[in-house]
Short mmCIF file of C-alpha atoms in Angstrom, two decimals:
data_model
loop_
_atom_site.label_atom_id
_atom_site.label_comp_id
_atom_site.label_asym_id
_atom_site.label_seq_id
_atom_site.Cartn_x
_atom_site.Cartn_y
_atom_site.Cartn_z
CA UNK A 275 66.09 -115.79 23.12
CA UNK A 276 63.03 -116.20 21.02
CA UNK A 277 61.56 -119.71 21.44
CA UNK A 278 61.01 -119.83 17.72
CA UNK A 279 64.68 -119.30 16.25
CA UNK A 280 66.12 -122.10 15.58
CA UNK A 281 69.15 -122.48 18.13
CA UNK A 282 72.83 -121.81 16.49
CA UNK A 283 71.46 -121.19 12.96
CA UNK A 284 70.58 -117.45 13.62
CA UNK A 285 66.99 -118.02 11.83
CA UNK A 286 63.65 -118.26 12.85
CA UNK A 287 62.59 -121.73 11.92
CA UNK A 288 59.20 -120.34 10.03
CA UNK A 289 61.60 -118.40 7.41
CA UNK A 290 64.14 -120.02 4.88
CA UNK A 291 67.93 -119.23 5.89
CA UNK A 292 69.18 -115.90 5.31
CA UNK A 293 71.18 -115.30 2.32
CA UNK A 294 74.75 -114.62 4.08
CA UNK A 295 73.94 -117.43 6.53
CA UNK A 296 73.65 -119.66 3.59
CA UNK A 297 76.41 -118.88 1.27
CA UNK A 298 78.90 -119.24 4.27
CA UNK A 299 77.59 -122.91 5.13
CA UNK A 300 77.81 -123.39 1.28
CA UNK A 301 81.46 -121.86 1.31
CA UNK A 302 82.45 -124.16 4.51
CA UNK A 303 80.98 -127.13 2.91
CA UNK A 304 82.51 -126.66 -0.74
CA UNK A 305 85.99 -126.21 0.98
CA UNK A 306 85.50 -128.91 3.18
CA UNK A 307 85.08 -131.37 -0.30
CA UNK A 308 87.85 -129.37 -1.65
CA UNK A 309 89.86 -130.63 1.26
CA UNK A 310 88.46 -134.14 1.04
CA UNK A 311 89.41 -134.09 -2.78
CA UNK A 312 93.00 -133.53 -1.63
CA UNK A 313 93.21 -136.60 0.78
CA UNK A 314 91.57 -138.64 -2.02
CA UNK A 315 94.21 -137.51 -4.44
CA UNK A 316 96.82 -138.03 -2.34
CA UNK A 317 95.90 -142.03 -1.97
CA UNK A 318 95.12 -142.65 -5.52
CA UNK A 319 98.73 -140.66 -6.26
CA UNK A 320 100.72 -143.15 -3.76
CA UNK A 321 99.12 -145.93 -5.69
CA UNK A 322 100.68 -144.45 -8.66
CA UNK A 323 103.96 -143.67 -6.79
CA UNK A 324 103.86 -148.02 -5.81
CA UNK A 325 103.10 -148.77 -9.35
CA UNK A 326 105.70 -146.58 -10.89
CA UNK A 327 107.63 -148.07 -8.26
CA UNK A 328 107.25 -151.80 -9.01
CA UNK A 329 106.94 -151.39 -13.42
CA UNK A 330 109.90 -148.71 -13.53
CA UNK A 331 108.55 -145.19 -14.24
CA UNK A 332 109.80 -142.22 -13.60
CA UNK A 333 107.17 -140.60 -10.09
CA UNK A 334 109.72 -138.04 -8.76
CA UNK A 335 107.51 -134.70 -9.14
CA UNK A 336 104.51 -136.64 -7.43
CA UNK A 337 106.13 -136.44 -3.40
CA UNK A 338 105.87 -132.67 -4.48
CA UNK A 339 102.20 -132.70 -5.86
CA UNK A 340 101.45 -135.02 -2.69
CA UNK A 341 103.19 -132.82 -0.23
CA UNK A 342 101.11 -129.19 -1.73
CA UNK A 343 98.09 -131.80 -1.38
CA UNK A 344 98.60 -132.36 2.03
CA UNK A 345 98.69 -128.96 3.01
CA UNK A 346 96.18 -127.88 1.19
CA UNK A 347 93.93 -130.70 2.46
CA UNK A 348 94.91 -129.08 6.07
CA UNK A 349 93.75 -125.74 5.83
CA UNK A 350 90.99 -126.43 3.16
CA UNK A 351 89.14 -128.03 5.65
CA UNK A 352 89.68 -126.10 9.27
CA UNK A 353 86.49 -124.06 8.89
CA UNK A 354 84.70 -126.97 7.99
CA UNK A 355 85.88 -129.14 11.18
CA UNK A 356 85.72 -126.26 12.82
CA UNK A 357 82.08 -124.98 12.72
CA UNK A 358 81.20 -128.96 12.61
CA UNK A 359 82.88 -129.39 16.31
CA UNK A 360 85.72 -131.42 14.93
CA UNK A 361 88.42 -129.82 16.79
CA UNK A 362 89.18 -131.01 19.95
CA UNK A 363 88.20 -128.44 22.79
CA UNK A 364 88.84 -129.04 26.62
CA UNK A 365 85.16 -128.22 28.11
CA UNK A 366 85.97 -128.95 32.18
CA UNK A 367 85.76 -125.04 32.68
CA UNK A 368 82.42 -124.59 30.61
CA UNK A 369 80.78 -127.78 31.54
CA UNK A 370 80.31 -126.53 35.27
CA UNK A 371 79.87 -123.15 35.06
CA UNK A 372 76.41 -121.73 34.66
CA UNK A 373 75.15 -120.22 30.80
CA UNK A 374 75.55 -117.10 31.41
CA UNK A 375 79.40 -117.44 32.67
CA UNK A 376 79.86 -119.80 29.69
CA UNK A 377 78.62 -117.78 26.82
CA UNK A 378 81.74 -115.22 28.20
CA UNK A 379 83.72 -117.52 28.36
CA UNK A 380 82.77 -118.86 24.49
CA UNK A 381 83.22 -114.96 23.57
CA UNK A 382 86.70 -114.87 24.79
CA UNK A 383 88.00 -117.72 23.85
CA UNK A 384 86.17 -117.31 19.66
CA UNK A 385 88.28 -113.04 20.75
CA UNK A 386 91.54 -115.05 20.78
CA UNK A 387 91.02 -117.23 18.23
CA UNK A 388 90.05 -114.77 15.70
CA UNK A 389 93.59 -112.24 16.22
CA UNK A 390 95.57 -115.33 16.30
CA UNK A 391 93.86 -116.42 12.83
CA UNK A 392 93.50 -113.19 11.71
CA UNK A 393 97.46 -113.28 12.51
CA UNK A 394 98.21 -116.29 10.23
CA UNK A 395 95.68 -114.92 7.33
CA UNK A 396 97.57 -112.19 6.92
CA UNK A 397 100.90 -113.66 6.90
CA UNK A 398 99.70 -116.59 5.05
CA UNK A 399 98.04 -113.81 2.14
CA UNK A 400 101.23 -111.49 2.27
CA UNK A 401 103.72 -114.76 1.74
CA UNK A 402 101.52 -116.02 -1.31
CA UNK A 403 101.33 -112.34 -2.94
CA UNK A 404 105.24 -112.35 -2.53
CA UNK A 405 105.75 -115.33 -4.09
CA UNK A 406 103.24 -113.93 -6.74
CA UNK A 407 104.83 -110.71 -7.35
CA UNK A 408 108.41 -111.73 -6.93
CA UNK A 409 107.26 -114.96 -9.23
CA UNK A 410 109.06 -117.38 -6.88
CA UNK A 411 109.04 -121.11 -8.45
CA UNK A 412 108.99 -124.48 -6.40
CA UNK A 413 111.98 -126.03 -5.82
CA UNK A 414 111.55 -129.48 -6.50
CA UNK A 415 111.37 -131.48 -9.96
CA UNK A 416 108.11 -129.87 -10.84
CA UNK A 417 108.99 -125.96 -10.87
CA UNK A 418 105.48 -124.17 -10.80
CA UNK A 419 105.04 -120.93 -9.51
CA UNK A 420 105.19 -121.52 -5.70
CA UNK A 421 101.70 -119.22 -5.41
CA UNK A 422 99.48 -121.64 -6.64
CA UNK A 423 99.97 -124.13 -4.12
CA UNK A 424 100.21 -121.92 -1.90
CA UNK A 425 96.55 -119.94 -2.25
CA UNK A 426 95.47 -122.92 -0.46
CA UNK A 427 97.08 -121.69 2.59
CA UNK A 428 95.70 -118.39 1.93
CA UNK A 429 92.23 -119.15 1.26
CA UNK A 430 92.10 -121.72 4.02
CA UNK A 431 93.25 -119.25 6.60
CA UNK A 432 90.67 -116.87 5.47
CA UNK A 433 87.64 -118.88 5.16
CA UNK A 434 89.18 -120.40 9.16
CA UNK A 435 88.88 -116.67 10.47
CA UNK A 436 85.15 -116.03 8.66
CA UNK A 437 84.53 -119.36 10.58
CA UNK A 438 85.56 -117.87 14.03
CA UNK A 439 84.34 -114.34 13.34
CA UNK A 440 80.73 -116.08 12.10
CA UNK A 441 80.74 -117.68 15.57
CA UNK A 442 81.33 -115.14 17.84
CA UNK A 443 78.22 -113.45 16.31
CA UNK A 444 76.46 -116.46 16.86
CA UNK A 445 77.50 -116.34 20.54
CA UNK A 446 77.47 -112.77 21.01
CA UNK A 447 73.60 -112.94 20.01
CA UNK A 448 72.95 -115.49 22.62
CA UNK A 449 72.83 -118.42 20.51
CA UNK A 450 74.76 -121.86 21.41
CA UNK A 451 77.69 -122.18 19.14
CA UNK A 452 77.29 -123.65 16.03
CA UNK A 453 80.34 -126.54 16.58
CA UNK A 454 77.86 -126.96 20.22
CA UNK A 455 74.93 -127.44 18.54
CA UNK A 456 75.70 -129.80 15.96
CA UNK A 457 77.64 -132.24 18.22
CA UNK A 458 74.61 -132.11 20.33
CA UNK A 459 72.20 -132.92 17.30
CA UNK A 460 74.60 -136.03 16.86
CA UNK A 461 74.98 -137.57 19.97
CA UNK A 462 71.24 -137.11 20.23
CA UNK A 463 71.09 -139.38 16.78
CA UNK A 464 73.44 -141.54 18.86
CA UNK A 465 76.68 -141.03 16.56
CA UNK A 466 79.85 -140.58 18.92
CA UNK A 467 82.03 -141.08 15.94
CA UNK A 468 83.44 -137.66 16.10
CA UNK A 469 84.43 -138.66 19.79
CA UNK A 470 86.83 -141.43 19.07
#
């Protein structure tokens, strides 16, 4: 690998970032604060759930709004946690094998991880277009059409397997893995947070 490219980022380190490389970091990172949105939302609505509670308002609809929240929060934010090494991955294997061995082992493991997400994308983008098309409504106080909450799932699946296929490029051109390299780059800062 060329000394001067900048490991795991797929640039050299003398040129600004590539165009795709950038609007995929910007597309993990915008669904990542979509996802964070959702969690926020989700504590400032069981506040309002308490109060309603306690002074004798009606909150019913809001365990449904908290419930699509909570899913969307989860799958908003995989490809996020994902390329940031948030997910927890058993390294015994890879931690004593040599680079060569582990870099084929990295490009299995990202194979089967992208046709089992690929898998769930395209269930979880055919099950939103029937609700869509058959214009399903939630069942629950609050009946929306079941789709919108559910694009969440859709789009969070999707942007999950452009995470995973975006990495096994990375690896595939002999660069360390992007969730690798930034764990790496924090423990070097000495921030083990991640590792609690």
């Amino acid at each position: 690998m060329n000394p001067s490219t900048v490991a795991g980022t797929g640039h050299h380190s003398t040129s600004r970032p590539h165009l795709l490389r950038r609007a995929l970091d910007n597309a993990y990172q915008w669904a990542g604060a979509l996802g964070a949105t959702c969690v926020a939302s989700i504590c400032v609505l069981m506040i309002v759930q308490t109060l309603g509670r306690h002074f004798g308002f009606p909150t019913g609809a809001i365990n449904d709004v908290v419930a699509w929240l909570c899913a969307a929060a989860a799958f908003l934010t995989m490809a996020h946690a994902f390329k940031h090494g948030d997910f927890v991955r058993v390294t015994l294997v890879l931690e004593k094998v040599s680079p060569a061995t582990r870099q084929r082992l990295e490009l299995a493991c990202l194979a089967v991880a992208a046709v089992a997400v690929a898998y769930l994308a395209w269930w979880a983008c055919r099950f939103t277009y029937e609700s869509w098309q058959f214009n399903e409504l939630a069942q629950g106080l609050w009946a929306i059409p079941i789709w919108i909450p559910q694009t969440s799932f859709a789009v969070g699946s999707l942007l999950f397997l452009v995470a995973i296929v975006d990495e096994l490029v990375i690896v595939a051109r002999g660069e360390v893995p992007t969730f690798v390299r930034l764990v790496q780059e924090r423990h070097a800062q000495g921030d083990f947070s991640s590792d609690l």
